[in-house]
Each structure stands twice: as structure tokens, then as C-alpha cells.
């Protein structure tokens, strides 16, 4: 894929994605509140907590989005559909291959995650705080927007792009573009980092035994690889769609 270099500062597009990421973070709040009811016991009104938390995420995203878009412009990574919309440019044709891949990865990937979670269950240690918490379906559906939008902005647009750019500058700076190997290393590294980033949350539920660490990293990293490929091959929007669908399946059928 190619990028447009006429809007090299990318600020308007960074703001667009930050706004959507902020709304997605706000949509996550009912789900987060169900997981951690102690939030409701704070003296600050819940709407204020929800809005403040979402705005904090949005402000961070403005910077990270801009960095990702700026660096991505030099290595062929972009958000082509949103760019055309924001800058009122002609839309490139939607890739049927990209769309089909995103749909297949999202739907099947969500089922795979449910299966992996069940496969790990017999070896998991007891929960630190056993719970039979049931979260309303509408809250789980809203939470899927956070995964599909905000997490993709953080992990793919910023994280994967930065890793690919750094590897290119360190190991292949004599080349006009990163090699396929560089992109695959960035794809895998971003996916693994996402899994590692979930370990603190897992530590609140279980003791961090080897099986808990393996489960946490595997379940959170396994789909990051195809999401990264979608971003690289067709654009961030395809990765977002796939991630959103996977979360819908996981939260809807899996009930988590």
C-alpha cells in the first residue's frame, strides 16, 4: 500500500482518531465498572470519572497517533480510509481480499480465543478472589469498541509502526523501505508486548505462575499477528474491523 505525503504533519487525522479512541474508552467504562465495582464507591460522581478517564486516553492518543502517522508515512503504513475521509480525498477501492480476511480472522479468531481459554482452564490456579460475575451483554458489546479502536491505535498505529521504523533505521537504514522481515518482526513484537501488558491485570486474578503467564500472553498476543498483517497489507481500518469482530465473538459467545 502507499501513503499520501501531502499532509505530512497528519494532525487533523491524529485528532480524528483520538476522538474515536476517546469515545471507545468512554464506551468501555460500564464494563470496567462491572469488573471493579469499587470504582462506584469513590467520592467523585461516576460520570465525572468516566469522562475524565476517557479524556486522559484521548489526550495521550493525540500524540501517539501523530507519531504513528508521521513514522508510518515513511514506511508505507497508514489509515487510508480515514485519511481520505478527513482530508476529503478520493477513496481508494475497498480491498475485497482485505475485507474477507478481516472478517474471517475476526469471526474465527474470537472462537479460537474461547477455545484456548477453555483449554488452559484445567491447569489454572485458583482465583485470588473467586467470582461468578455476570456482565450484561450490552456492556460487553460496548467494550468491543475499545478493543477495535483504541487498542489498535495504541498497539498497531503507534506500537507496531514505531518498532518497524526503529528496526528499519537500526538495521536497514541504507534501504528505501523496510524489508518484509522487519515488518514481521514488528508485527510479532507488538503482539507479544500487548500480551505482556496484560500481566498486571492477570496478577489481580491469579498468582503469576508460569501457566498464568503463558495463558495471558498467548490469549492476548495470538490474534495480534493477523491484526498486524492486516494493518501492514491493507491499512489500519481492516485491523480495527477484525479486532472488533473478534471481541464481539469473545464477549458475546464467550461471555467474558
PDB file of N, CA, C and O in Angstrom, residues 74-104:
ATOM      1  N   UNK A  74       6.573   7.200   6.246  1.00  0.00           N
ATOM      2  CA  UNK A  74       7.860   6.924   5.620  1.00  0.00           C
ATOM      3  C   UNK A  74       8.089   5.447   5.341  1.00  0.00           C
ATOM      4  O   UNK A  74       9.030   5.098   4.632  1.00  0.00           O
ATOM      5  N   UNK A  75       7.229   4.573   5.892  1.00  0.00           N
ATOM      6  CA  UNK A  75       7.454   3.132   5.688  1.00  0.00           C
ATOM      7  C   UNK A  75       6.239   2.413   5.092  1.00  0.00           C
ATOM      8  O   UNK A  75       6.186   1.184   5.072  1.00  0.00           O
ATOM      9  N   UNK A  76       5.264   3.180   4.627  1.00  0.00           N
ATOM     10  CA  UNK A  76       4.140   2.562   3.923  1.00  0.00           C
ATOM     11  C   UNK A  76       3.018   2.056   4.796  1.00  0.00           C
ATOM     12  O   UNK A  76       2.236   1.205   4.366  1.00  0.00           O
ATOM     13  N   UNK A  77       2.922   2.536   6.048  1.00  0.00           N
ATOM     14  CA  UNK A  77       1.823   2.160   6.929  1.00  0.00           C
ATOM     15  C   UNK A  77       0.898   3.353   7.097  1.00  0.00           C
ATOM     16  O   UNK A  77       1.360   4.472   7.304  1.00  0.00           O
ATOM     17  N   UNK A  78      -0.428   3.112   7.029  1.00  0.00           N
ATOM     18  CA  UNK A  78      -1.346   4.248   7.080  1.00  0.00           C
ATOM     19  C   UNK A  78      -2.748   3.785   7.438  1.00  0.00           C
ATOM     20  O   UNK A  78      -3.009   2.588   7.633  1.00  0.00           O
ATOM     21  N   UNK A  79      -3.646   4.770   7.525  1.00  0.00           N
ATOM     22  CA  UNK A  79      -5.077   4.523   7.708  1.00  0.00           C
ATOM     23  C   UNK A  79      -5.783   5.134   6.491  1.00  0.00           C
ATOM     24  O   UNK A  79      -6.335   6.225   6.573  1.00  0.00           O
ATOM     25  N   UNK A  80      -5.763   4.464   5.357  1.00  0.00           N
ATOM     26  CA  UNK A  80      -6.152   5.092   4.088  1.00  0.00           C
ATOM     27  C   UNK A  80      -7.601   5.538   4.005  1.00  0.00           C
ATOM     28  O   UNK A  80      -7.906   6.570   3.403  1.00  0.00           O
ATOM     29  N   UNK A  81      -8.505   4.782   4.598  1.00  0.00           N
ATOM     30  CA  UNK A  81      -9.923   5.137   4.508  1.00  0.00           C
ATOM     31  C   UNK A  81     -10.196   6.411   5.310  1.00  0.00           C
ATOM     32  O   UNK A  81     -10.834   7.350   4.823  1.00  0.00           O
ATOM     33  N   UNK A  82      -9.698   6.447   6.550  1.00  0.00           N
ATOM     34  CA  UNK A  82      -9.894   7.638   7.379  1.00  0.00           C
ATOM     35  C   UNK A  82      -9.169   8.836   6.792  1.00  0.00           C
ATOM     36  O   UNK A  82      -9.669   9.963   6.856  1.00  0.00           O
ATOM     37  N   UNK A  83      -8.002   8.627   6.209  1.00  0.00           N
ATOM     38  CA  UNK A  83      -7.255   9.742   5.611  1.00  0.00           C
ATOM     39  C   UNK A  83      -8.064  10.371   4.482  1.00  0.00           C
ATOM     40  O   UNK A  83      -8.166  11.603   4.381  1.00  0.00           O
ATOM     41  N   UNK A  84      -8.636   9.537   3.637  1.00  0.00           N
ATOM     42  CA  UNK A  84      -9.441  10.059   2.529  1.00  0.00           C
ATOM     43  C   UNK A  84     -10.649  10.823   3.057  1.00  0.00           C
ATOM     44  O   UNK A  84     -11.025  11.871   2.522  1.00  0.00           O
ATOM     45  N   UNK A  85     -11.252  10.310   4.129  1.00  0.00           N
ATOM     46  CA  UNK A  85     -12.425  10.967   4.717  1.00  0.00           C
ATOM     47  C   UNK A  85     -12.056  12.316   5.333  1.00  0.00           C
ATOM     48  O   UNK A  85     -12.698  13.335   5.069  1.00  0.00           O
ATOM     49  N   UNK A  86     -11.019  12.335   6.146  1.00  0.00           N
ATOM     50  CA  UNK A  86     -10.634  13.545   6.880  1.00  0.00           C
ATOM     51  C   UNK A  86     -10.133  14.632   5.947  1.00  0.00           C
ATOM     52  O   UNK A  86     -10.470  15.815   6.107  1.00  0.00           O
ATOM     53  N   UNK A  87      -9.352  14.259   4.943  1.00  0.00           N
ATOM     54  CA  UNK A  87      -8.763  15.256   4.044  1.00  0.00           C
ATOM     55  C   UNK A  87      -9.542  15.413   2.735  1.00  0.00           C
ATOM     56  O   UNK A  87      -9.076  16.063   1.812  1.00  0.00           O
ATOM     57  N   UNK A  88     -10.728  14.809   2.691  1.00  0.00           N
ATOM     58  CA  UNK A  88     -11.639  14.940   1.543  1.00  0.00           C
ATOM     59  C   UNK A  88     -10.938  14.594   0.230  1.00  0.00           C
ATOM     60  O   UNK A  88     -10.997  15.337  -0.748  1.00  0.00           O
ATOM     61  N   UNK A  89     -10.317  13.433   0.247  1.00  0.00           N
ATOM     62  CA  UNK A  89      -9.641  12.920  -0.937  1.00  0.00           C
ATOM     63  C   UNK A  89     -10.461  11.780  -1.522  1.00  0.00           C
ATOM     64  O   UNK A  89     -11.324  11.209  -0.848  1.00  0.00           O
ATOM     65  N   UNK A  90     -10.208  11.416  -2.761  1.00  0.00           N
ATOM     66  CA  UNK A  90     -10.919  10.265  -3.343  1.00  0.00           C
ATOM     67  C   UNK A  90     -10.620   8.988  -2.562  1.00  0.00           C
ATOM     68  O   UNK A  90      -9.482   8.743  -2.165  1.00  0.00           O
ATOM     69  N   UNK A  91     -11.659   8.215  -2.345  1.00  0.00           N
ATOM     70  CA  UNK A  91     -11.487   6.954  -1.633  1.00  0.00           C
ATOM     71  C   UNK A  91     -10.919   5.895  -2.565  1.00  0.00           C
ATOM     72  O   UNK A  91     -11.395   5.719  -3.688  1.00  0.00           O
ATOM     73  N   UNK A  92      -9.906   5.201  -2.088  1.00  0.00           N
ATOM     74  CA  UNK A  92      -9.404   4.052  -2.833  1.00  0.00           C
ATOM     75  C   UNK A  92     -10.421   2.921  -2.715  1.00  0.00           C
ATOM     76  O   UNK A  92     -11.149   2.835  -1.719  1.00  0.00           O
ATOM     77  N   UNK A  93     -10.517   2.066  -3.715  1.00  0.00           N
ATOM     78  CA  UNK A  93     -11.467   0.954  -3.640  1.00  0.00           C
ATOM     79  C   UNK A  93     -11.209   0.081  -2.410  1.00  0.00           C
ATOM     80  O   UNK A  93     -10.058  -0.163  -2.053  1.00  0.00           O
ATOM     81  N   UNK A  94     -12.285  -0.352  -1.770  1.00  0.00           N
ATOM     82  CA  UNK A  94     -12.150  -1.274  -0.642  1.00  0.00           C
ATOM     83  C   UNK A  94     -11.595  -2.598  -1.159  1.00  0.00           C
ATOM     84  O   UNK A  94     -12.079  -3.143  -2.158  1.00  0.00           O
ATOM     85  N   UNK A  95     -10.589  -3.107  -0.506  1.00  0.00           N
ATOM     86  CA  UNK A  95      -9.990  -4.371  -0.912  1.00  0.00           C
ATOM     87  C   UNK A  95     -10.890  -5.537  -0.505  1.00  0.00           C
ATOM     88  O   UNK A  95     -11.145  -5.737   0.692  1.00  0.00           O
ATOM     89  N   UNK A  96     -11.373  -6.294  -1.475  1.00  0.00           N
ATOM     90  CA  UNK A  96     -12.200  -7.457  -1.157  1.00  0.00           C
ATOM     91  C   UNK A  96     -11.395  -8.501  -0.400  1.00  0.00           C
ATOM     92  O   UNK A  96     -11.892  -9.130   0.535  1.00  0.00           O
ATOM     93  N   UNK A  97     -10.140  -8.667  -0.807  1.00  0.00           N
ATOM     94  CA  UNK A  97      -9.284  -9.630  -0.110  1.00  0.00           C
ATOM     95  C   UNK A  97      -9.054  -9.200   1.334  1.00  0.00           C
ATOM     96  O   UNK A  97      -9.129 -10.010   2.269  1.00  0.00           O
ATOM     97  N   UNK A  98      -8.780  -7.902   1.520  1.00  0.00           N
ATOM     98  CA  UNK A  98      -8.577  -7.398   2.865  1.00  0.00           C
ATOM     99  C   UNK A  98      -9.819  -7.511   3.723  1.00  0.00           C
ATOM    100  O   UNK A  98      -9.752  -7.900   4.903  1.00  0.00           O
ATOM    101  N   UNK A  99     -10.974  -7.183   3.143  1.00  0.00           N
ATOM    102  CA  UNK A  99     -12.228  -7.251   3.881  1.00  0.00           C
ATOM    103  C   UNK A  99     -12.554  -8.697   4.260  1.00  0.00           C
ATOM    104  O   UNK A  99     -12.925  -8.978   5.406  1.00  0.00           O
ATOM    105  N   UNK A 100     -12.406  -9.608   3.305  1.00  0.00           N
ATOM    106  CA  UNK A 100     -12.686 -11.018   3.592  1.00  0.00           C
ATOM    107  C   UNK A 100     -11.742 -11.566   4.657  1.00  0.00           C
ATOM    108  O   UNK A 100     -12.164 -12.310   5.553  1.00  0.00           O
ATOM    109  N   UNK A 101     -10.484 -11.190   4.551  1.00  0.00           N
ATOM    110  CA  UNK A 101      -9.510 -11.651   5.550  1.00  0.00           C
ATOM    111  C   UNK A 101      -9.849 -11.119   6.924  1.00  0.00           C
ATOM    112  O   UNK A 101      -9.786 -11.841   7.929  1.00  0.00           O
ATOM    113  N   UNK A 102     -10.219  -9.837   6.995  1.00  0.00           N
ATOM    114  CA  UNK A 102     -10.583  -9.232   8.277  1.00  0.00           C
ATOM    115  C   UNK A 102     -11.799  -9.936   8.892  1.00  0.00           C
ATOM    116  O   UNK A 102     -11.825 -10.206  10.097  1.00  0.00           O
ATOM    117  N   UNK A 103     -12.792 -10.228   8.073  1.00  0.00           N
ATOM    118  CA  UNK A 103     -13.995 -10.893   8.570  1.00  0.00           C
ATOM    119  C   UNK A 103     -13.692 -12.309   9.063  1.00  0.00           C
ATOM    120  O   UNK A 103     -14.154 -12.723  10.128  1.00  0.00           O
ATOM    121  N   UNK A 104     -12.903 -13.040   8.288  1.00  0.00           N
ATOM    122  CA  UNK A 104     -12.575 -14.424   8.659  1.00  0.00           C
ATOM    123  C   UNK A 104     -11.735 -14.458   9.926  1.00  0.00           C
ATOM    124  O   UNK A 104     -12.016 -15.220  10.859  1.00  0.00           O
TER     125      UNK A 104
END
